[in-house]
Coordinates of C-alpha atoms in Angstrom, one line a residue:
Chain A
M1 CA 123.7 103.6 93.7
K2 CA 120.3 101.9 93.5
L3 CA 117.8 104.0 91.5
Y4 CA 115.6 104.4 94.6
E5 CA 118.4 106.1 96.5
L6 CA 119.3 108.2 93.4
V7 CA 115.7 109.3 93.0
F8 CA 115.3 109.9 96.8
K9 CA 118.4 112.1 96.8
T10 CA 117.4 114.0 93.7
R11 CA 115.6 116.8 95.4
S12 CA 115.0 120.4 94.1
Y13 CA 117.9 122.4 95.6
R14 CA 118.1 126.1 95.4
R15 CA 121.1 127.1 97.5
F16 CA 124.6 126.1 96.5
D17 CA 128.3 126.5 97.2
E18 CA 128.9 128.8 94.3
S19 CA 132.7 128.4 94.7
H20 CA 132.3 124.8 93.7
K21 CA 132.8 125.0 90.0
I22 CA 131.3 122.6 87.5
D23 CA 133.4 121.2 84.7
Y24 CA 132.0 121.7 81.2
K25 CA 132.7 118.0 80.6
V26 CA 130.4 117.0 83.5
L27 CA 127.5 119.1 82.0
E28 CA 128.3 117.6 78.6
E29 CA 128.0 114.1 80.1
L30 CA 124.6 115.0 81.6
V31 CA 123.4 116.1 78.2
D32 CA 124.6 112.8 76.8
L33 CA 122.3 111.0 79.2
A34 CA 119.4 113.0 77.9
R35 CA 120.5 112.3 74.3
L36 CA 120.2 108.6 75.0
S37 CA 116.8 108.8 76.5
A38 CA 113.4 108.3 74.9
S39 CA 111.9 110.9 72.6
A40 CA 108.4 111.0 71.1
S41 CA 108.5 109.4 67.6
N42 CA 112.3 109.5 68.1
R43 CA 112.2 113.1 66.8
Q44 CA 114.9 114.3 69.2
P45 CA 113.9 118.0 69.0
L46 CA 115.6 119.2 72.1
K47 CA 118.8 121.2 72.1
Y48 CA 120.9 122.3 75.0
M49 CA 123.0 125.3 76.0
I50 CA 125.7 124.5 78.6
C51 CA 126.7 127.4 80.8
N52 CA 129.3 127.2 83.5
L53 CA 131.2 130.5 83.2
P54 CA 130.5 133.3 85.8
V55 CA 129.9 135.8 82.9
D56 CA 127.0 133.6 81.6
N57 CA 125.7 132.6 85.0
E58 CA 125.3 136.3 85.9
K59 CA 123.2 136.8 82.8
I60 CA 121.0 133.8 83.4
F61 CA 120.4 134.2 87.1
P62 CA 118.1 137.3 86.9
T63 CA 115.9 135.6 84.3
I64 CA 114.7 133.0 86.8
A65 CA 111.7 133.2 89.2
W66 CA 112.8 131.3 92.3
A67 CA 110.6 129.1 94.5
G68 CA 107.1 130.5 94.0
Y69 CA 105.8 129.4 97.4
L70 CA 108.6 131.2 99.4
K71 CA 107.2 134.7 99.1
E72 CA 109.8 136.3 101.4
W73 CA 112.7 134.9 99.4
N74 CA 114.0 136.3 96.1
G75 CA 116.3 133.4 95.3
P76 CA 119.8 132.5 96.4
E77 CA 122.2 135.2 97.6
P78 CA 125.6 135.7 95.9
G79 CA 127.9 132.9 97.0
E80 CA 124.9 130.5 97.0
R81 CA 123.9 130.8 93.4
P82 CA 124.1 128.0 90.8
A83 CA 127.6 127.3 89.4
G84 CA 126.1 126.1 86.1
Y85 CA 123.0 125.9 84.0
I86 CA 121.7 123.7 81.2
I87 CA 119.1 125.5 79.2
V88 CA 116.7 123.1 77.4
L89 CA 115.5 124.4 74.1
G90 CA 112.9 123.1 71.6
D91 CA 114.0 123.2 68.0
K92 CA 110.9 124.3 66.1
S93 CA 112.5 123.4 62.8
I94 CA 112.0 119.8 63.9
T95 CA 108.6 120.0 65.6
E96 CA 106.4 122.5 67.2
V97 CA 105.2 120.1 69.9
F98 CA 107.7 118.9 72.5
G99 CA 105.3 116.8 74.6
V100 CA 106.9 114.6 77.3
D101 CA 110.5 115.0 75.9
P102 CA 111.5 118.0 78.2
G103 CA 110.4 116.1 81.3
I104 CA 112.2 112.9 80.3
A105 CA 115.4 114.9 79.5
A106 CA 115.3 117.1 82.6
Q107 CA 114.7 114.2 85.0
T108 CA 117.5 112.2 83.4
I109 CA 119.9 115.1 83.7
M110 CA 118.9 115.8 87.4
L111 CA 119.5 112.1 88.3
G112 CA 122.9 112.3 86.6
A113 CA 123.7 115.4 88.5
T114 CA 122.9 113.7 91.8
E115 CA 125.2 110.8 90.8
A116 CA 127.9 113.4 90.0
G117 CA 127.6 114.9 93.5
L118 CA 125.6 117.9 92.3
G119 CA 122.0 119.0 92.7
G120 CA 119.7 121.6 91.3
C121 CA 116.3 122.6 90.2
M122 CA 114.2 122.4 87.1
I123 CA 112.8 125.9 86.4
A124 CA 110.0 126.7 84.0
S125 CA 109.2 130.1 85.4
I126 CA 111.6 132.1 83.3
K127 CA 111.6 135.6 81.9
R128 CA 111.9 134.1 78.5
E129 CA 112.4 137.3 76.4
Q130 CA 115.1 138.5 78.7
L131 CA 116.9 135.2 78.6
R132 CA 116.6 135.1 74.8
N133 CA 118.2 138.5 74.6
V134 CA 121.0 138.1 77.0
M135 CA 122.0 134.6 75.7
R136 CA 121.2 135.5 72.1
I137 CA 118.9 132.5 71.6
P138 CA 117.4 132.6 68.0
E139 CA 113.6 132.6 67.6
K140 CA 113.6 129.2 66.1
Y141 CA 114.2 127.7 69.6
D142 CA 111.5 127.6 72.2
I143 CA 112.9 128.1 75.7
L144 CA 111.5 125.1 77.6
L145 CA 113.4 124.8 80.9
I146 CA 116.4 126.0 82.8
L147 CA 118.2 123.4 84.9
A148 CA 120.1 125.2 87.6
L149 CA 123.0 123.2 89.0
G150 CA 125.6 123.3 91.8
K151 CA 126.8 121.8 95.0
P152 CA 123.8 122.0 97.3
V153 CA 124.3 123.6 100.7
E154 CA 120.7 122.9 102.0
D155 CA 118.9 119.9 103.2
V156 CA 115.6 119.0 101.6
I157 CA 113.3 116.9 103.7
I158 CA 110.3 114.9 102.4
D159 CA 107.3 115.2 104.7
E160 CA 103.9 113.5 104.6
I161 CA 101.4 115.8 103.1
K162 CA 98.9 117.4 105.6
E163 CA 95.4 118.4 104.6
G164 CA 96.3 118.4 101.0
D165 CA 98.7 121.3 101.3
V166 CA 101.4 120.9 98.7
K167 CA 103.3 124.1 99.5
Y168 CA 107.0 123.5 100.3
W169 CA 108.4 125.6 103.2
R170 CA 111.6 126.5 105.1
D171 CA 112.2 125.7 108.8
D172 CA 114.2 127.8 111.2
K173 CA 117.4 126.1 110.1
R174 CA 116.8 127.1 106.5
N175 CA 116.1 123.5 105.6
H176 CA 113.6 123.0 102.9
H177 CA 110.5 120.8 103.5
V178 CA 108.5 119.2 100.7
P179 CA 105.2 117.5 101.4
K180 CA 104.6 114.5 99.2
R181 CA 101.3 112.7 98.7
P182 CA 101.2 109.1 99.9
L183 CA 101.4 106.2 97.5
D184 CA 97.9 105.0 98.2
E185 CA 96.6 108.4 97.1
L186 CA 98.4 108.1 93.7
I187 CA 97.4 104.6 92.8
I188 CA 93.8 104.5 91.9
K189 CA 91.3 101.8 90.9
F190 CA 87.8 102.1 89.4
Chain B
M1 CA 124.3 100.0 88.0
K2 CA 125.7 103.4 87.0
L3 CA 123.1 105.7 85.6
Y4 CA 124.8 105.8 82.2
E5 CA 124.4 102.1 81.9
L6 CA 120.8 102.2 83.1
V7 CA 119.9 105.0 80.7
F8 CA 121.7 103.1 77.9
K9 CA 119.7 100.0 78.6
T10 CA 116.4 101.8 78.9
R11 CA 115.3 101.4 75.2
S12 CA 111.8 101.4 73.9
Y13 CA 110.9 97.7 73.8
R14 CA 107.7 96.5 72.1
R15 CA 108.1 92.7 72.1
F16 CA 108.0 90.8 75.3
D17 CA 107.9 87.3 76.8
E18 CA 104.3 87.5 77.8
S19 CA 104.6 84.4 80.0
H20 CA 106.9 86.4 82.3
K21 CA 104.4 87.9 84.8
I22 CA 105.0 91.1 86.6
D23 CA 104.2 91.3 90.3
Y24 CA 101.9 94.0 91.4
K25 CA 104.4 95.0 94.1
V26 CA 107.0 95.7 91.4
L27 CA 104.7 98.0 89.6
E28 CA 103.8 99.7 92.9
E29 CA 107.5 100.3 93.6
L30 CA 107.9 101.9 90.2
V31 CA 105.0 104.3 90.9
D32 CA 106.8 105.1 94.2
L33 CA 109.8 106.2 92.3
A34 CA 107.6 108.6 90.3
R35 CA 106.0 109.7 93.5
L36 CA 109.4 110.8 94.9
S37 CA 110.3 112.7 91.7
A38 CA 110.0 116.4 91.0
S39 CA 106.6 117.9 90.2
A40 CA 105.9 121.5 88.9
S41 CA 105.1 123.7 92.0
N42 CA 105.0 120.4 93.9
R43 CA 101.4 120.0 92.8
Q44 CA 101.7 116.2 92.3
P45 CA 98.7 116.0 90.0
L46 CA 99.5 112.6 88.5
K47 CA 97.6 109.4 89.3
Y48 CA 98.4 105.9 88.3
M49 CA 96.5 102.8 87.4
I50 CA 98.4 99.6 87.8
C51 CA 97.4 96.7 85.5
N52 CA 99.0 93.2 85.6
L53 CA 96.1 90.9 85.1
P54 CA 95.4 89.2 81.8
V55 CA 91.8 90.4 81.9
D56 CA 92.9 94.0 82.1
N57 CA 95.8 93.7 79.7
E58 CA 93.5 92.3 77.0
K59 CA 91.3 95.4 77.4
I60 CA 94.2 97.9 77.3
F61 CA 96.2 96.3 74.4
P62 CA 93.7 97.2 71.6
T63 CA 93.7 100.9 72.7
I64 CA 97.3 101.4 71.8
A65 CA 98.8 102.5 68.4
W66 CA 102.1 100.7 68.1
A67 CA 105.3 102.0 66.5
G68 CA 104.1 104.6 64.0
Y69 CA 107.2 104.2 61.7
L70 CA 106.7 100.4 61.3
K71 CA 103.8 100.6 58.8
E72 CA 103.7 96.8 58.2
W73 CA 103.5 95.9 61.9
N74 CA 100.4 96.2 64.0
G75 CA 102.0 95.6 67.3
P76 CA 103.2 92.5 69.2
E77 CA 101.6 89.1 68.5
P78 CA 99.9 87.1 71.3
G79 CA 102.7 85.7 73.5
E80 CA 104.8 88.8 72.9
R81 CA 102.5 91.4 74.4
P82 CA 103.1 93.4 77.5
A83 CA 102.5 91.6 80.8
G84 CA 101.6 94.8 82.6
Y85 CA 100.8 98.5 82.2
I86 CA 101.0 101.6 84.2
I87 CA 98.4 104.2 83.0
V88 CA 99.5 107.7 83.8
L89 CA 96.5 110.0 84.5
G90 CA 96.3 113.7 85.1
D91 CA 93.9 114.7 87.9
K92 CA 92.1 117.8 86.6
S93 CA 90.8 118.5 90.1
I94 CA 94.4 119.5 91.0
T95 CA 95.4 121.3 87.8
E96 CA 94.5 121.4 84.2
V97 CA 98.2 121.7 83.1
F98 CA 100.5 118.8 83.6
G99 CA 103.6 120.3 82.0
V100 CA 106.8 118.3 82.4
D101 CA 105.4 116.1 85.1
P102 CA 104.4 113.1 82.9
G103 CA 107.8 113.0 81.2
I104 CA 109.6 113.1 84.6
A105 CA 107.4 110.3 86.0
A106 CA 107.5 108.1 82.9
Q107 CA 111.3 108.3 82.5
T108 CA 111.7 107.5 86.2
I109 CA 109.4 104.5 86.0
M110 CA 111.1 103.2 82.8
L111 CA 114.6 103.5 84.4
G112 CA 113.2 101.6 87.4
A113 CA 111.8 98.9 85.1
T114 CA 115.2 98.4 83.6
E115 CA 116.7 98.0 87.0
A116 CA 114.0 95.4 87.8
G117 CA 115.0 93.4 84.7
L118 CA 112.0 94.7 82.7
G119 CA 111.6 97.0 79.8
G120 CA 108.8 98.7 77.9
C121 CA 107.6 101.6 76.0
M122 CA 106.0 105.0 76.7
I123 CA 102.9 105.3 74.6
A124 CA 101.0 108.6 74.0
S125 CA 99.2 107.4 70.8
I126 CA 96.2 106.0 72.6
K127 CA 92.5 105.5 71.6
R128 CA 91.6 107.5 74.7
E129 CA 87.8 107.2 74.6
Q130 CA 88.1 103.5 74.2
L131 CA 90.5 103.2 77.0
R132 CA 88.4 105.4 79.2
N133 CA 85.4 103.1 78.5
V134 CA 87.0 99.7 79.0
M135 CA 88.9 100.8 82.2
R136 CA 86.1 103.0 83.5
I137 CA 88.3 106.0 83.9
P138 CA 86.2 109.0 85.2
E139 CA 86.2 112.2 83.1
K140 CA 88.1 114.1 85.9
Y141 CA 91.2 112.3 84.8
D142 CA 93.1 113.1 81.6
I143 CA 94.7 110.1 80.0
L144 CA 98.3 111.1 79.5
L145 CA 100.4 108.0 78.8
I146 CA 100.4 104.3 78.9
L147 CA 103.6 102.6 80.0
A148 CA 103.6 99.1 78.5
L149 CA 105.9 96.8 80.4
G150 CA 107.3 93.2 80.2
K151 CA 110.4 91.1 79.8
P152 CA 111.8 92.2 76.4
V153 CA 112.6 89.6 73.8
E154 CA 114.1 92.0 71.2
D155 CA 117.4 93.8 70.9
V156 CA 117.3 97.6 70.4
I157 CA 120.4 99.0 68.8
I158 CA 121.4 102.7 68.8
D159 CA 122.7 103.8 65.5
E160 CA 124.3 107.1 64.4
I161 CA 121.7 109.1 62.5
K162 CA 122.1 109.3 58.7
E163 CA 121.0 112.3 56.7
G164 CA 118.7 113.5 59.6
D165 CA 116.4 110.4 59.2
V166 CA 115.0 109.8 62.7
K167 CA 112.8 106.8 61.7
Y168 CA 113.5 103.6 63.7
W169 CA 113.5 100.4 61.7
R170 CA 113.8 96.6 62.0
D171 CA 116.5 94.4 60.5
D172 CA 116.2 90.9 59.1
K173 CA 116.7 89.4 62.6
R174 CA 113.8 91.5 63.9
N175 CA 116.2 93.7 65.9
H176 CA 115.0 97.3 66.3
H177 CA 117.4 100.1 65.3
V178 CA 117.1 103.6 66.6
P179 CA 119.1 106.4 65.0
K180 CA 120.2 109.0 67.6
R181 CA 121.5 112.5 66.9
P182 CA 125.2 113.0 67.9
L183 CA 126.0 115.1 71.0
D184 CA 127.6 117.9 69.0
E185 CA 124.3 118.4 67.2
L186 CA 122.4 118.8 70.5
I187 CA 124.7 121.2 72.3
I188 CA 124.5 124.6 70.7
K189 CA 126.2 127.9 71.2
F190 CA 125.3 131.3 69.9

């Protein structure tokens, strides 16, 4: 697949076919893509927890704040929840500053997920202490991101932005609309 | 190209065939890839300056600190310098916090550069005030990253890490070696 198509298909999905299980091996391969990606000063301070068992998924799910702009929606219902997660941690014994590394890793993993027929969402709005407790994450690790993954069951449509309103929204058919700024607004000259 | 191969080939290159010019259109397409990528709360606060003219390249080059671990090397010589740059800015009129967005955008652009037969390096070690002056960047924009791009003329070899030493190094043939942590060090369980 050309990268443009892969990037275009890599939308933020929040509803999944939860019965579609994700192999541990697939998640491991996604982490390997992140492993091979750039890291500031090559420090490689990110660590990863792979979760694909219902018992862990049930612990992680309630620690996530879903889709801030959809005030009426508390996240996916049972049956439409993620079938797996990759928790991105920052190892503070290596550095205290993780800079651009989490974004690099997360995007690489999400592109890989698309290629593997999956989809998901990068989530930074996390009840961190709750997650730390339920997953027994030692204090030496900063909790940076949760990557929620599964087989998407929703369409995500890219719209042109209107009057600068960046809020995503759902239509009557429960499809998700995401307004994107046009290219000529992003490329600037002085 | 499969994503694994694309990620594997997307090394940090610092020596280029400077005579190999980069079309503005190519750089614009790379920014479009970043445009279509995820952004925290869909705010899309990143802006981009595209530079591919020698007159601009000569202004930007001295504002970059090259390869911190190579103490004997002050960056690429004339003829081996980047043929283009994408400067990633954060628009503070949209948000003051850019989070994972710069990493997402930078990695997407660098993957696209590889697909386009180019290569380069994400650089955060920048003489920011000097760059702001020479490129007339208004104060409302944070200078986040410079992506230096060109046709690479060096090989970059991934090595297994030895005794935790993450420093990259150059061999006698001026090839660049990058030690990467093994996968089983990155995936952790508690």
